[in-house]
């Protein structure tokens, strides 16, 4: 005589209610400055459910209580990693790199004591394409690189993309805009469809985790000459944008520059900066001491 074996009922997938979404959205905004519109609801809900299942939470309330009261911040970092979007490629909006090499750096070296290091900060770093593009452009297009010491800093709130940046392995799509001589000089092929950037370039960039909305993270950045902060502020609301603009202002030396993404405008965010128009690009400058914006 045989007996039927009953399988355990499948565990129901946790749900995210409208109230849960609002509560989470406010919490995530306070922590990161990133604001999710209603049209991001499906994106947010799916990733929240993934994290609830990964942590074994049975519902949003249990997960959210654990998130708010955790002592080490590990789950918040997992959440940040899964909620941030990182899609970029080498030499994106390259006209700003042309402006850097043709105008900005030469102006900067003439407004400072001889021999002082230039500091360039790329935020967000994403998976490294931007800071490595900066490094290659300096080596290939700026003659002053042989006379001046340049430090490249790159930061992101997402620790997974920082790890990927330091691995430095990229798809064929990511390197599609890299000139062939640069590709052969600074990369080596890995398999059929991937390219690994030279370890010398990896060593030339100092990566760090930074939340641009957290003063504790940004106050250690000072005396920066040039900031690339492209396509980040579009994820912020007006309050967070102003806060980010002020953090970058504090990080810059007088006379330093900010490059934003093509759809972003500092003029609509903050009156602290001067608009500077060059042949290749429009950028934003922290006035020199004594100058009005």
Tab-separated table of N, CA, C and O in Angstrom, residues 192-253:
chain	number	residue	atom	x	y	z
A	192	UNK	N	36.385	36.322	-26.995
A	192	UNK	CA	35.940	36.831	-28.288
A	192	UNK	C	35.289	38.204	-28.212
A	192	UNK	O	35.388	38.993	-29.146
A	193	UNK	N	34.611	38.517	-27.102
A	193	UNK	CA	33.782	39.715	-27.054
A	193	UNK	C	34.118	40.676	-25.913
A	193	UNK	O	33.359	41.602	-25.659
A	194	UNK	N	35.222	40.495	-25.231
A	194	UNK	CA	35.550	41.351	-24.109
A	194	UNK	C	36.970	41.898	-24.212
A	194	UNK	O	37.843	41.286	-24.826
A	195	UNK	N	37.142	43.059	-23.577
A	195	UNK	CA	38.430	43.738	-23.580
A	195	UNK	C	38.783	44.124	-22.145
A	195	UNK	O	37.958	44.658	-21.415
A	196	UNK	N	40.030	43.876	-21.749
A	196	UNK	CA	40.502	44.241	-20.411
A	196	UNK	C	41.410	45.464	-20.524
A	196	UNK	O	42.341	45.486	-21.333
A	197	UNK	N	41.120	46.473	-19.732
A	197	UNK	CA	41.928	47.690	-19.767
A	197	UNK	C	43.248	47.445	-19.049
A	197	UNK	O	43.349	46.567	-18.173
A	198	UNK	N	44.266	48.204	-19.426
A	198	UNK	CA	45.594	47.974	-18.855
A	198	UNK	C	45.590	48.229	-17.357
A	198	UNK	O	44.908	49.131	-16.863
A	199	UNK	N	46.372	47.469	-16.636
A	199	UNK	CA	46.438	47.626	-15.184
A	199	UNK	C	47.107	48.954	-14.816
A	199	UNK	O	46.881	49.491	-13.733
A	200	UNK	N	47.893	49.518	-15.716
A	200	UNK	CA	48.485	50.830	-15.455
A	200	UNK	C	47.397	51.893	-15.353
A	200	UNK	O	47.473	52.780	-14.488
A	201	UNK	N	46.378	51.817	-16.208
A	201	UNK	CA	45.280	52.779	-16.125
A	201	UNK	C	44.435	52.527	-14.885
A	201	UNK	O	43.970	53.480	-14.244
A	202	UNK	N	44.216	51.282	-14.532
A	202	UNK	CA	43.470	50.972	-13.301
A	202	UNK	C	44.191	51.589	-12.106
A	202	UNK	O	43.572	52.208	-11.232
A	203	UNK	N	45.502	51.460	-12.073
A	203	UNK	CA	46.285	51.993	-10.957
A	203	UNK	C	46.288	53.516	-10.938
A	203	UNK	O	46.537	54.126	-9.895
A	204	UNK	N	45.986	54.145	-12.077
A	204	UNK	CA	46.017	55.604	-12.176
A	204	UNK	C	44.764	56.262	-11.616
A	204	UNK	O	44.721	57.490	-11.484
A	205	UNK	N	43.740	55.465	-11.309
A	205	UNK	CA	42.471	56.006	-10.817
A	205	UNK	C	42.252	55.542	-9.383
A	205	UNK	O	42.395	54.362	-9.073
A	206	UNK	N	41.886	56.490	-8.521
A	206	UNK	CA	41.579	56.158	-7.118
A	206	UNK	C	40.065	56.074	-6.956
A	206	UNK	O	39.368	57.076	-7.044
A	207	UNK	N	39.551	54.870	-6.727
A	207	UNK	CA	38.114	54.650	-6.614
A	207	UNK	C	37.677	54.689	-5.151
A	207	UNK	O	38.409	54.253	-4.257
A	208	UNK	N	36.457	55.187	-4.926
A	208	UNK	CA	35.916	55.229	-3.568
A	208	UNK	C	34.398	55.246	-3.618
A	208	UNK	O	33.797	55.738	-4.572
A	209	UNK	N	33.789	54.706	-2.557
A	209	UNK	CA	32.328	54.766	-2.435
A	209	UNK	C	31.944	56.115	-1.830
A	209	UNK	O	32.425	56.499	-0.766
A	210	UNK	N	31.070	56.834	-2.523
A	210	UNK	CA	30.623	58.151	-2.065
A	210	UNK	C	29.144	58.316	-2.366
A	210	UNK	O	28.682	58.022	-3.468
A	211	UNK	N	28.417	58.778	-1.359
A	211	UNK	CA	27.031	59.201	-1.521
A	211	UNK	C	27.046	60.719	-1.617
A	211	UNK	O	27.351	61.405	-0.647
A	212	UNK	N	26.737	61.257	-2.790
A	212	UNK	CA	26.818	62.700	-3.015
A	212	UNK	C	25.859	63.476	-2.128
A	212	UNK	O	26.045	64.674	-1.912
A	213	UNK	N	24.860	62.813	-1.575
A	213	UNK	CA	23.899	63.470	-0.694
A	213	UNK	C	24.305	63.424	0.775
A	213	UNK	O	23.584	63.954	1.620
A	214	UNK	N	25.432	62.802	1.070
A	214	UNK	CA	25.863	62.645	2.459
A	214	UNK	C	27.089	63.521	2.720
A	214	UNK	O	28.180	63.229	2.227
A	215	UNK	N	26.947	64.594	3.509
A	215	UNK	CA	28.092	65.474	3.781
A	215	UNK	C	29.286	64.744	4.391
A	215	UNK	O	30.434	65.130	4.163
A	216	UNK	N	29.028	63.685	5.150
A	216	UNK	CA	30.132	62.922	5.736
A	216	UNK	C	31.000	62.281	4.654
A	216	UNK	O	32.200	62.068	4.852
A	217	UNK	N	30.400	61.951	3.512
A	217	UNK	CA	31.157	61.358	2.407
A	217	UNK	C	31.877	62.418	1.580
A	217	UNK	O	32.999	62.195	1.110
A	218	UNK	N	31.233	63.557	1.345
A	218	UNK	CA	31.782	64.532	0.398
A	218	UNK	C	32.767	65.507	1.022
A	218	UNK	O	33.567	66.101	0.298
A	219	UNK	N	32.745	65.676	2.334
A	219	UNK	CA	33.603	66.708	2.915
A	219	UNK	C	35.092	66.383	2.806
A	219	UNK	O	35.936	67.271	2.926
A	220	UNK	N	35.422	65.114	2.544
A	220	UNK	CA	36.840	64.784	2.386
A	220	UNK	C	37.367	65.145	0.996
A	220	UNK	O	38.575	65.032	0.739
A	221	UNK	N	36.486	65.562	0.097
A	221	UNK	CA	36.913	65.983	-1.241
A	221	UNK	C	37.059	67.503	-1.255
A	221	UNK	O	36.071	68.243	-1.177
A	222	UNK	N	38.288	67.966	-1.335
A	222	UNK	CA	38.588	69.388	-1.364
A	222	UNK	C	39.719	69.637	-2.366
A	222	UNK	O	40.445	68.727	-2.742
A	223	UNK	N	39.839	70.877	-2.808
A	223	UNK	CA	40.894	71.283	-3.745
A	223	UNK	C	40.828	70.496	-5.051
A	223	UNK	O	41.857	70.154	-5.643
A	224	UNK	N	39.603	70.213	-5.509
A	224	UNK	CA	39.401	69.543	-6.802
A	224	UNK	C	39.350	70.613	-7.889
A	224	UNK	O	38.781	71.687	-7.708
A	225	UNK	N	39.973	70.331	-9.028
A	225	UNK	CA	40.025	71.294	-10.124
A	225	UNK	C	38.919	71.111	-11.154
A	225	UNK	O	38.450	72.089	-11.739
A	226	UNK	N	38.526	69.879	-11.388
A	226	UNK	CA	37.553	69.591	-12.438
A	226	UNK	C	36.692	68.411	-12.008
A	226	UNK	O	37.229	67.373	-11.603
A	227	UNK	N	35.378	68.592	-12.083
A	227	UNK	CA	34.443	67.530	-11.712
A	227	UNK	C	33.612	67.148	-12.931
A	227	UNK	O	33.027	68.017	-13.595
A	228	UNK	N	33.565	65.870	-13.237
A	228	UNK	CA	32.622	65.323	-14.206
A	228	UNK	C	31.496	64.671	-13.410
A	228	UNK	O	31.709	63.655	-12.747
A	229	UNK	N	30.316	65.270	-13.461
A	229	UNK	CA	29.141	64.707	-12.785
A	229	UNK	C	28.021	64.674	-13.812
A	229	UNK	O	27.166	65.557	-13.872
A	230	UNK	N	28.035	63.645	-14.622
A	230	UNK	CA	27.173	63.621	-15.804
A	230	UNK	C	26.084	62.559	-15.666
A	230	UNK	O	26.349	61.414	-15.334
A	231	UNK	N	24.858	63.001	-15.945
A	231	UNK	CA	23.697	62.106	-15.962
A	231	UNK	C	23.435	61.454	-14.610
A	231	UNK	O	22.973	60.320	-14.533
A	232	UNK	N	23.733	62.173	-13.540
A	232	UNK	CA	23.380	61.747	-12.190
A	232	UNK	C	22.247	62.600	-11.629
A	232	UNK	O	21.298	62.079	-11.046
A	233	UNK	N	22.322	63.902	-11.817
A	233	UNK	CA	21.355	64.805	-11.207
A	233	UNK	C	19.948	64.630	-11.786
A	233	UNK	O	18.980	65.070	-11.177
A	234	UNK	N	19.827	63.973	-12.922
A	234	UNK	CA	18.494	63.706	-13.485
A	234	UNK	C	17.694	62.760	-12.591
A	234	UNK	O	16.468	62.703	-12.701
A	235	UNK	N	18.370	62.037	-11.693
A	235	UNK	CA	17.675	61.127	-10.783
A	235	UNK	C	17.318	61.806	-9.459
A	235	UNK	O	16.718	61.179	-8.597
A	236	UNK	N	17.705	63.086	-9.291
A	236	UNK	CA	17.454	63.823	-8.065
A	236	UNK	C	16.277	64.777	-8.257
A	236	UNK	O	15.949	65.146	-9.383
A	237	UNK	N	15.664	65.193	-7.149
A	237	UNK	CA	14.685	66.268	-7.225
A	237	UNK	C	15.404	67.592	-6.992
A	237	UNK	O	16.630	67.648	-6.835
A	238	UNK	N	14.646	68.703	-6.990
A	238	UNK	CA	15.270	70.023	-6.917
A	238	UNK	C	16.091	70.204	-5.646
A	238	UNK	O	17.187	70.782	-5.675
A	239	UNK	N	15.569	69.726	-4.520
A	239	UNK	CA	16.285	69.882	-3.254
A	239	UNK	C	17.606	69.118	-3.281
A	239	UNK	O	18.659	69.634	-2.888
A	240	UNK	N	17.565	67.879	-3.753
A	240	UNK	CA	18.781	67.061	-3.811
A	240	UNK	C	19.786	67.624	-4.808
A	240	UNK	O	21.002	67.562	-4.592
A	241	UNK	N	19.288	68.180	-5.913
A	241	UNK	CA	20.195	68.786	-6.896
A	241	UNK	C	20.936	69.971	-6.295
A	241	UNK	O	22.145	70.131	-6.500
A	242	UNK	N	20.215	70.820	-5.577
A	242	UNK	CA	20.879	71.968	-4.947
A	242	UNK	C	21.920	71.509	-3.932
A	242	UNK	O	23.016	72.071	-3.847
A	243	UNK	N	21.579	70.485	-3.157
A	243	UNK	CA	22.523	69.950	-2.184
A	243	UNK	C	23.773	69.410	-2.875
A	243	UNK	O	24.905	69.645	-2.420
A	244	UNK	N	23.587	68.695	-3.983
A	244	UNK	CA	24.726	68.148	-4.731
A	244	UNK	C	25.572	69.272	-5.326
A	244	UNK	O	26.807	69.205	-5.304
A	245	UNK	N	24.911	70.312	-5.850
A	245	UNK	CA	25.635	71.451	-6.422
A	245	UNK	C	26.485	72.130	-5.362
A	245	UNK	O	27.635	72.540	-5.620
A	246	UNK	N	25.958	72.253	-4.148
A	246	UNK	CA	26.711	72.876	-3.057
A	246	UNK	C	27.874	71.999	-2.612
A	246	UNK	O	28.963	72.501	-2.297
A	247	UNK	N	27.664	70.678	-2.604
A	247	UNK	CA	28.748	69.764	-2.240
A	247	UNK	C	29.890	69.857	-3.250
A	247	UNK	O	31.075	69.866	-2.869
A	248	UNK	N	29.553	69.931	-4.540
A	248	UNK	CA	30.592	70.057	-5.560
A	248	UNK	C	31.286	71.412	-5.467
A	248	UNK	O	32.511	71.514	-5.636
A	249	UNK	N	30.527	72.459	-5.174
A	249	UNK	CA	31.100	73.799	-5.001
A	249	UNK	C	32.134	73.786	-3.876
A	249	UNK	O	33.234	74.337	-4.008
A	250	UNK	N	31.783	73.167	-2.768
A	250	UNK	CA	32.711	73.081	-1.634
A	250	UNK	C	33.958	72.264	-1.981
A	250	UNK	O	35.046	72.529	-1.452
A	251	UNK	N	33.796	71.267	-2.847
A	251	UNK	CA	34.926	70.410	-3.206
A	251	UNK	C	35.898	71.094	-4.162
A	251	UNK	O	37.082	70.754	-4.191
A	252	UNK	N	35.408	72.063	-4.938
A	252	UNK	CA	36.228	72.701	-5.966
A	252	UNK	C	37.163	73.759	-5.397
A	252	UNK	O	36.823	74.479	-4.459
A	253	UNK	N	38.313	73.899	-6.022
A	253	UNK	CA	39.137	75.078	-5.822
A	253	UNK	C	38.443	76.272	-6.481
A	253	UNK	O	37.702	76.102	-7.448
